Amino acid sequence: MAAYKLVLIRHGESCWNQENRFCGWFDADLSDTGEHEAKRGGQALKDAGYEFDICYTSVLKRAIRTLWFVLDSIDQMWLPVHRTWRLNERHYGGLTGLNKAETAAIHGEAQVKIWRRSFDIPPPSMDDGHDFYQSISKDRRYADLTEDQLPSCESLKDTIARALPFWNEEIVPQIKEGKRVLIAAHGNSLRGIVKHLEGMSEEAIMELNLPTGIPIVYELDKNLKPLGPMQFLGDEETVKKAMEAVAAQGKAKK
Amino acid sequence: MSKYKLFLLRHGEGAWNKENRFCSWVDQKLSEDGLKEAQDCGRLLKEQGYKFDLVFTSILSRSIQTAWLVLEAMGQEWVPVVKSWRLNERHYGSLIGLNRAEMALQHGEEKVKLWRRSYDITPPPIEESHPYFLEIYNDRRYTTCDVPKENLPRAESLKEVLDRLLPYWDSTVVPEIRKGRTVLISAHGNSCRALLKHLEGISDEGIASVTLPTGIPVLLELDENLKPVKPRQLLGDQAKIQAAIKKVEDQGKAKQST
């Protein structure tokens, strides 16, 4: 018997996903496809009759707008929403803005795979000469972050290390109070939560591709241990297709 | 010398505005025109270089939708949005859902004029038999308010709107303004008017003739005591503002026959 239910949703395709560029903290918007995915995800939640009490998201518009589409679909726009940089996507440092296929051609598929898929090897830093240094590191939304908190690049390990404190200190108490939580975020910040919930190894989390725009449901016991594997809401084909699509990225185009 | 900037915004058209029905606490979404009004407003605020730190809305979808579209147009989706029933539109009691003609028929023109123009006369309360009673009071959002559901209003005068708005303004909005945060309040015709009455010291008689156009941002520049240092400014193209004011005033004029 589930004590709690938690729903996660990874935002859909962004304009940069479309171009296969490392996005990270760049505030790319959803593409038309991404908007459609968000609406479809919202519809799946509506059809299944989900009600929430509180929502969490990052400070990046592709996650926030995904949440907005969902809340509109399920007619719960009035829910409190907390935005936090700690749920942001992994910071891709000096790779931010680079096309993934080009990067693979320059550095080799193996190096790209290491940067994208290793647990604790960070990409090169984003230094102050980088095209996106001003628009990211100096953005007003990060004004309250200390020097230690503001990353210039992150490994998956780093991403998880700054996401989990928020999960533990802010989200978990709400779940334990019986609040039904919806989290709309990014592939790597959500991987952090999933790794933690399921006690997954570093190797295992690297292999896991969360589908986009598809609500992911966990049933948890009173200690917040999942009672079973994550469930996806939506039709089988949509789910299968989405997982295959993510795995295909990062391979150099011939 | 202005110390603080505060922005008020009355949301744009919902489906019932077209039919001249009092929407009030019924949770209608914006019409296509209303969506466009919000987007235009956001574009204007972006062009003029404004940066928000915090947005307050009611818990009615149309004010939230408006806030979201404004933030989207400005690329400021990350700005926190805080929602409260205390910014809701005035509760019109048993008049909810009626259009002007129906109201005049049921209650007489004079009575209707009184309820709309007076500061402190409350319309008849909404009863359980009212077609929209359950839609409103069965809605889960009203179990999340800082007041038990049974104590929420069943009808309000403009004075009663201010009575439930002011504590929120004082406890929650003012401290943020005093921290130097640029605040946007995305709300409704009457909740905005009630707040203006308070901030500008408008008399009980005077407030009757104050109407805010929809979708036009209102800038208030306040001193360190939160008193306006100059008259409120309606931002944007003057022709557009005049058209918006006229639209609201025309809706208020009594219509002939059906």
XYZ file of C-alpha atoms in Angstrom:
512
model
C 0.000 0.000 0.000
C 1.620 3.217 -1.139
C 1.970 5.867 1.531
C 2.849 8.493 -1.058
C 2.834 9.079 -4.792
C 5.404 11.267 -6.514
C 5.248 12.474 -10.104
C 8.264 13.638 -12.087
C 8.226 15.054 -15.568
C 11.241 15.773 -17.709
C 10.654 18.687 -20.080
C 10.222 17.976 -23.760
C 12.339 18.992 -26.731
C 13.954 22.392 -26.557
C 15.119 24.444 -29.546
C 18.669 23.400 -28.722
C 17.776 19.732 -28.327
C 16.496 20.066 -31.876
C 19.908 21.329 -32.957
C 21.651 18.729 -30.832
C 23.549 21.385 -28.875
C 24.759 21.009 -25.294
C 22.230 23.147 -23.471
C 22.836 22.912 -19.724
C 22.185 26.272 -18.087
C 21.468 28.080 -21.342
C 17.841 29.126 -21.098
C 16.597 27.557 -24.324
C 12.852 27.540 -24.906
C 10.733 24.541 -25.795
C 10.423 23.760 -29.480
C 6.931 23.231 -30.935
C 7.485 19.525 -30.370
C 8.431 20.200 -26.754
C 5.243 22.189 -26.220
C 3.238 19.371 -27.729
C 4.975 16.863 -25.449
C 4.154 18.966 -22.395
C 0.494 19.218 -23.374
C 0.365 15.488 -24.005
C 1.953 14.832 -20.619
C -0.624 17.110 -19.034
C -3.409 15.274 -20.821
C -2.108 11.922 -19.523
C -2.242 13.295 -15.967
C -5.689 14.736 -16.570
C -7.009 11.446 -17.960
C -5.664 9.624 -14.932
C -7.278 12.171 -12.596
C -4.124 13.323 -10.806
C -4.339 16.007 -8.154
C -1.335 17.748 -6.659
C -0.733 20.039 -3.723
C 2.630 21.561 -4.567
C 4.969 21.803 -7.566
C 8.701 22.206 -7.968
C 10.699 23.231 -10.987
C 14.008 24.779 -12.007
C 14.692 28.394 -13.044
C 14.964 27.400 -16.704
C 12.001 28.197 -18.921
C 11.841 24.840 -20.666
C 10.975 23.169 -17.366
C 8.789 25.998 -16.065
C 6.748 26.192 -19.256
C 6.360 22.428 -19.275
C 4.920 22.693 -15.775
C 2.619 25.513 -16.894
C 1.251 23.431 -19.779
C 0.652 20.547 -17.391
C -1.079 22.713 -14.762
C -3.270 24.226 -17.464
C -4.237 20.755 -18.744
C -5.148 19.450 -15.308
C -6.868 22.706 -14.301
C -4.652 23.268 -11.275
C -2.971 26.519 -12.250
C -3.615 27.777 -8.732
C -1.120 25.350 -7.143
C 1.916 26.820 -5.370
C 5.063 26.507 -7.505
C 8.603 26.694 -6.139
C 11.426 27.410 -8.564
C 15.016 26.556 -7.691
C 18.363 26.600 -9.463
C 19.085 23.340 -7.651
C 16.737 21.540 -10.048
C 18.442 23.061 -13.101
C 19.890 20.829 -15.790
C 23.514 19.799 -15.429
C 25.872 22.688 -16.273
C 27.837 21.673 -19.373
C 30.550 24.265 -18.846
C 32.687 25.026 -21.894
C 30.620 22.638 -24.023
C 27.515 24.807 -23.636
C 26.321 25.843 -27.065
C 28.408 23.317 -28.974
C 26.680 21.026 -31.401
C 26.973 17.472 -30.150
C 27.832 15.992 -33.524
C 30.611 18.579 -34.082
C 31.996 18.020 -30.623
C 32.130 14.288 -31.337
C 33.888 14.968 -34.631
C 36.484 17.215 -32.873
C 37.004 15.273 -29.645
C 35.908 11.843 -30.739
C 32.801 9.904 -29.792
C 34.557 8.369 -26.818
C 35.423 11.720 -25.165
C 31.911 13.051 -25.763
C 30.443 9.919 -24.273
C 32.693 10.352 -21.238
C 31.609 13.957 -20.742
C 27.937 13.233 -21.195
C 27.716 9.900 -19.533
C 30.428 9.606 -16.894
C 29.512 10.107 -13.313
C 32.239 12.344 -11.959
C 34.246 13.740 -14.845
C 33.225 17.364 -15.480
C 33.429 18.967 -18.907
C 35.803 21.913 -19.370
C 34.860 25.051 -17.364
C 32.894 27.912 -18.832
C 35.358 30.757 -18.446
C 34.634 34.466 -18.736
C 35.569 34.463 -22.419
C 32.845 31.978 -23.281
C 30.009 33.159 -25.543
C 27.461 32.429 -22.871
C 29.378 33.457 -19.767
C 27.561 36.810 -19.358
C 24.101 35.548 -20.164
C 24.391 32.587 -17.820
C 26.815 33.257 -14.973
C 25.832 36.894 -14.625
C 22.102 36.378 -15.020
C 19.982 38.120 -12.378
C 18.280 34.886 -11.420
C 21.574 33.628 -9.920
C 22.317 36.855 -8.024
C 21.757 35.197 -4.640
C 24.102 32.284 -5.250
C 27.449 32.316 -3.477
C 30.667 31.888 -5.427
C 30.839 28.301 -4.200
C 27.324 27.558 -5.349
C 27.479 29.012 -8.851
C 28.996 26.331 -11.108
C 31.230 26.887 -14.129
C 30.751 23.254 -15.127
C 29.358 20.075 -13.578
C 29.758 16.339 -13.686
C 26.619 14.323 -13.017
C 27.968 13.838 -9.509
C 28.153 17.623 -9.030
C 24.600 18.059 -10.331
C 23.273 15.499 -7.908
C 25.274 16.986 -5.030
C 23.505 20.329 -5.405
C 20.062 18.880 -6.228
C 19.756 16.464 -3.324
C 19.927 19.031 -0.512
C 16.840 20.646 -1.998
C 15.126 17.258 -2.291
C 15.960 16.385 1.317
C 15.339 19.747 2.965
C 12.412 21.101 0.979
C 10.634 18.341 -0.929
C 10.817 15.367 1.439
C 9.167 17.214 4.378
C 6.276 18.165 2.099
C 5.837 14.570 0.943
C 5.887 13.397 4.544
C 3.167 15.919 5.377
C 1.062 14.140 2.803
C 1.427 16.759 0.083
C 1.158 15.333 -3.427
C 4.217 16.575 -5.272
C 4.856 17.230 -8.956
C 8.401 17.982 -10.090
C 9.008 19.340 -13.591
C 12.729 19.415 -14.307
C 15.595 18.133 -16.445
C 17.189 14.859 -17.401
C 20.121 15.090 -15.021
C 18.499 16.765 -12.029
C 15.745 14.147 -12.173
C 18.360 11.400 -12.502
C 19.702 12.663 -9.186
C 16.352 12.124 -7.510
C 15.830 8.760 -9.180
C 19.311 7.515 -8.249
C 18.649 8.509 -4.657
C 15.142 7.036 -4.475
C 16.125 3.731 -5.999
C 19.599 3.487 -4.473
C 21.067 3.045 -7.935
C 24.766 2.689 -8.635
C 26.719 5.270 -10.589
C 26.933 2.869 -13.540
C 23.221 2.206 -13.468
C 22.188 5.875 -13.410
C 24.447 6.573 -16.389
C 22.517 3.983 -18.371
C 19.128 5.426 -17.471
C 17.420 7.698 -20.005
C 14.313 9.326 -18.633
C 11.750 9.883 -21.376
C 10.709 13.447 -22.115
C 7.268 14.921 -21.636
C 5.978 11.753 -20.038
C 4.807 11.761 -16.417
C 6.891 9.375 -14.304
C 5.084 8.020 -11.262
C 6.633 6.565 -8.131
C 4.632 4.895 -5.398
C 6.566 5.247 -2.165
C 6.322 3.663 1.261
C 6.381 5.744 4.426
C 10.189 5.792 4.322
C 10.062 7.085 0.771
C 11.319 3.808 -0.687
C 9.749 2.998 -4.043
C 7.335 0.076 -3.892
C 8.138 -0.839 -7.493
C 9.794 0.455 -10.634
C 8.809 3.873 -11.993
C 5.662 3.881 -14.096
C 5.086 6.028 -17.142
C 1.757 7.591 -17.967
C 0.884 7.593 -21.631
C 0.547 5.028 -24.365
C 3.150 2.261 -24.708
C 4.365 3.357 -28.100
C 5.007 6.946 -27.048
C 7.041 5.784 -24.103
C 9.079 3.278 -26.122
C 9.820 5.760 -28.912
C 10.967 8.484 -26.515
C 13.509 6.309 -24.765
C 15.010 5.211 -28.077
C 15.281 8.807 -29.319
C 17.362 10.020 -26.362
C 19.815 7.131 -26.661
C 20.480 8.032 -30.298
C 21.815 11.518 -29.429
C 25.550 12.125 -29.084
C 26.475 9.703 -31.811
C 28.519 11.581 -34.418
C 26.615 12.054 -37.634
C 28.262 10.485 -40.649
C 11.536 61.025 -4.681
C 10.315 57.623 -5.782
C 11.847 54.748 -3.909
C 9.772 51.826 -5.075
C 7.991 50.752 -8.235
C 4.816 48.688 -8.092
C 2.947 47.352 -11.103
C -0.734 46.436 -11.157
C -2.348 44.594 -14.018
C -5.982 43.819 -14.598
C -6.292 40.639 -16.683
C -7.809 40.721 -20.118
C -10.981 39.356 -21.536
C -12.534 36.084 -20.430
C -15.412 34.439 -22.259
C -18.024 36.064 -20.015
C -16.722 39.601 -20.459
C -18.016 39.405 -24.027
C -21.465 38.512 -22.707
C -21.275 41.109 -19.976
C -21.781 38.566 -17.217
C -20.250 38.930 -13.785
C -17.621 36.223 -13.691
C -16.331 36.904 -10.196
C -15.242 33.681 -8.452
C -16.191 31.412 -11.365
C -12.868 30.153 -12.696
C -12.958 31.120 -16.349
C -9.846 31.134 -18.454
C -8.870 33.967 -20.772
C -10.422 34.205 -24.220
C -8.164 34.399 -27.291
C -8.310 38.185 -27.010
C -7.465 37.998 -23.329
C -4.395 35.874 -24.070
C -3.298 38.398 -26.648
C -3.779 41.282 -24.199
C -1.471 39.557 -21.745
C 1.154 38.888 -24.410
C 1.021 42.491 -25.644
C 1.401 43.719 -22.089
C 4.443 41.501 -21.590
C 6.021 42.718 -24.819
C 5.509 46.321 -23.777
C 7.050 45.778 -20.353
C 9.985 44.017 -21.980
C 10.519 46.852 -24.476
C 10.521 49.331 -21.629
C 13.160 47.245 -19.876
C 11.302 46.387 -16.681
C 12.574 43.569 -14.499
C 10.337 41.902 -11.955
C 11.512 40.210 -8.785
C 8.179 38.826 -7.642
C 4.654 38.412 -8.971
C 1.470 38.089 -6.938
C -1.739 36.711 -8.394
C -5.136 35.562 -7.186
C -6.062 31.870 -7.300
C -8.328 32.391 -10.288
C -6.826 30.955 -13.477
C -7.242 34.091 -15.584
C -4.970 36.185 -13.388
C -2.398 33.386 -13.248
C -2.512 32.843 -17.016
C -2.008 36.558 -17.475
C 1.035 36.563 -15.177
C 2.524 33.560 -16.994
C 2.108 35.124 -20.416
C 3.602 38.423 -19.239
C 6.620 36.638 -17.733
C 7.005 34.536 -20.871
C 7.041 37.567 -23.138
C 9.663 39.142 -20.884
C 11.833 36.012 -20.620
C 11.326 36.123 -16.841
C 9.538 32.809 -16.331
C 11.932 32.114 -13.452
C 10.503 34.952 -11.337
C 8.598 33.563 -8.327
C 4.800 33.721 -8.531
C 2.832 33.742 -5.284
C -0.911 33.129 -5.311
C -3.622 34.077 -2.849
C -7.407 34.110 -2.704
C -7.079 37.523 -1.105
C -6.349 38.970 -4.554
C -9.408 37.276 -6.089
C -11.993 39.337 -7.944
C -14.797 40.788 -5.854
C -17.351 38.141 -4.928
C -20.629 39.207 -6.549
C -22.820 36.846 -4.559
C -26.106 35.941 -6.217
C -25.323 38.255 -9.134
C -22.621 35.877 -10.381
C -23.334 34.638 -13.879
C -26.097 37.132 -14.548
C -25.761 39.612 -17.347
C -26.802 43.237 -17.026
C -30.267 42.732 -18.464
C -31.001 39.732 -16.255
C -29.812 41.637 -13.215
C -31.998 44.636 -13.977
C -34.923 42.300 -14.534
C -34.402 40.407 -11.270
C -33.518 43.271 -8.994
C -34.323 46.521 -10.777
C -31.859 48.960 -12.360
C -31.582 51.157 -9.257
C -30.589 48.270 -6.968
C -28.008 47.023 -9.461
C -26.541 50.507 -9.816
C -26.276 50.721 -6.051
C -24.439 47.439 -5.718
C -22.041 48.353 -8.455
C -21.386 51.961 -7.494
C -21.532 51.999 -3.732
C -18.482 51.307 -1.662
C -19.988 49.322 1.176
C -23.300 47.821 0.101
C -23.027 44.075 -0.312
C -25.038 42.248 -2.990
C -27.249 39.330 -1.893
C -25.147 36.305 -0.926
C -24.765 33.349 -3.233
C -27.055 30.515 -2.134
C -26.588 26.765 -2.461
C -29.301 26.763 -5.102
C -27.279 29.117 -7.312
C -26.140 27.396 -10.548
C -22.478 28.200 -9.813
C -22.438 27.541 -6.071
C -20.981 24.024 -6.199
C -18.550 24.860 -8.981
C -17.054 27.474 -6.696
C -17.270 25.985 -3.208
C -16.493 22.384 -4.139
C -13.284 23.500 -5.768
C -10.309 22.113 -3.881
C -8.421 25.400 -4.061
C -10.790 26.846 -1.458
C -9.647 24.247 1.081
C -6.115 25.623 0.789
C -6.845 29.188 1.850
C -5.616 30.771 5.059
C -9.219 30.935 6.199
C -11.509 27.889 6.611
C -13.762 27.379 3.600
C -16.936 28.063 5.583
C -15.571 31.523 6.459
C -14.892 32.548 2.880
C -17.191 35.248 1.509
C -20.596 34.523 -0.018
C -20.799 38.099 -1.391
C -18.725 41.251 -1.106
C -18.919 45.003 -1.330
C -15.787 46.747 -2.562
C -15.059 47.602 1.072
C -15.144 43.922 1.984
C -12.698 43.213 -0.836
C -10.262 45.682 0.709
C -10.914 44.233 4.169
C -9.641 40.819 3.073
C -6.952 42.179 0.767
C -5.280 44.651 3.091
C -3.940 42.130 5.648
C -2.280 40.268 2.782
C -0.904 43.476 1.324
C 0.549 44.452 4.704
C 1.923 41.073 5.800
C 3.111 39.649 2.511
C 3.456 42.228 -0.261
C 4.758 45.283 1.614
C 7.795 43.515 3.144
C 8.883 42.472 -0.350
C 8.502 45.998 -1.692
C 10.501 47.315 1.242
C 13.313 44.916 0.342
C 13.492 46.817 -2.926
C 11.804 44.086 -4.945
C 9.990 45.172 -8.094
C 6.572 43.630 -7.707
C 3.841 42.894 -10.243
C 0.325 42.260 -8.987
C -1.644 40.433 -11.667
C -5.228 40.520 -10.519
C -8.759 41.680 -11.280
C -10.710 44.874 -11.834
C -12.023 45.198 -8.313
C -9.083 43.801 -6.368
C -6.847 46.277 -8.231
C -9.306 49.110 -7.568
C -9.490 48.285 -3.877
C -5.709 48.404 -3.622
C -5.555 51.677 -5.549
C -8.139 53.183 -3.220
C -5.922 52.299 -0.288
C -2.644 53.446 -1.840
C -3.945 56.658 -3.351
C -6.305 57.559 -0.513
C -9.325 57.733 -2.830
C -12.621 58.511 -1.075
C -15.534 56.079 -0.814
C -17.458 58.185 -3.336
C -14.462 58.790 -5.590
C -13.601 55.132 -6.121
C -16.907 54.540 -7.941
C -15.657 56.468 -10.942
C -12.259 54.758 -11.109
C -12.079 51.978 -13.685
C -8.945 50.253 -14.860
C -8.641 49.202 -18.482
C -7.786 45.552 -19.069
C -4.345 44.415 -20.133
C -2.719 47.799 -19.493
C 0.048 47.805 -16.881
C -0.375 50.440 -14.178
C 2.845 51.785 -12.672
C 2.811 53.275 -9.195
C 5.931 54.996 -7.963
C 5.995 54.998 -4.185
C 8.038 56.787 -1.526
C 9.532 55.079 1.528
C 6.116 55.246 3.213
C 4.558 53.526 0.210
C 2.691 56.708 -0.744
C 2.526 57.501 -4.455
C 4.870 60.336 -5.447
C 2.989 61.015 -8.678
C -0.275 60.005 -10.351
C -0.539 56.378 -11.506
C 0.830 55.810 -15.007
C -0.874 53.603 -17.551
C 1.950 52.322 -19.679
C 1.969 51.965 -23.423
C 0.755 53.593 -26.555
C -1.750 56.341 -25.736
C -4.159 55.388 -28.498
C -4.193 51.806 -27.261
C -4.791 52.936 -23.698
C -7.673 55.174 -24.718
C -9.244 52.356 -26.704
C -8.929 50.019 -23.704
C -10.508 52.576 -21.357
C -13.356 53.124 -23.791
C -13.948 49.384 -24.064
C -14.400 49.047 -20.317
C -16.606 52.146 -20.095
C -18.832 50.945 -22.930
C -19.387 47.678 -21.106
C -20.543 49.639 -18.102
C -23.181 51.592 -20.028
C -26.739 50.322 -19.704
C -27.821 48.546 -22.866
C -31.206 49.186 -24.482
C -33.754 46.321 -24.568
C -32.253 42.863 -25.218
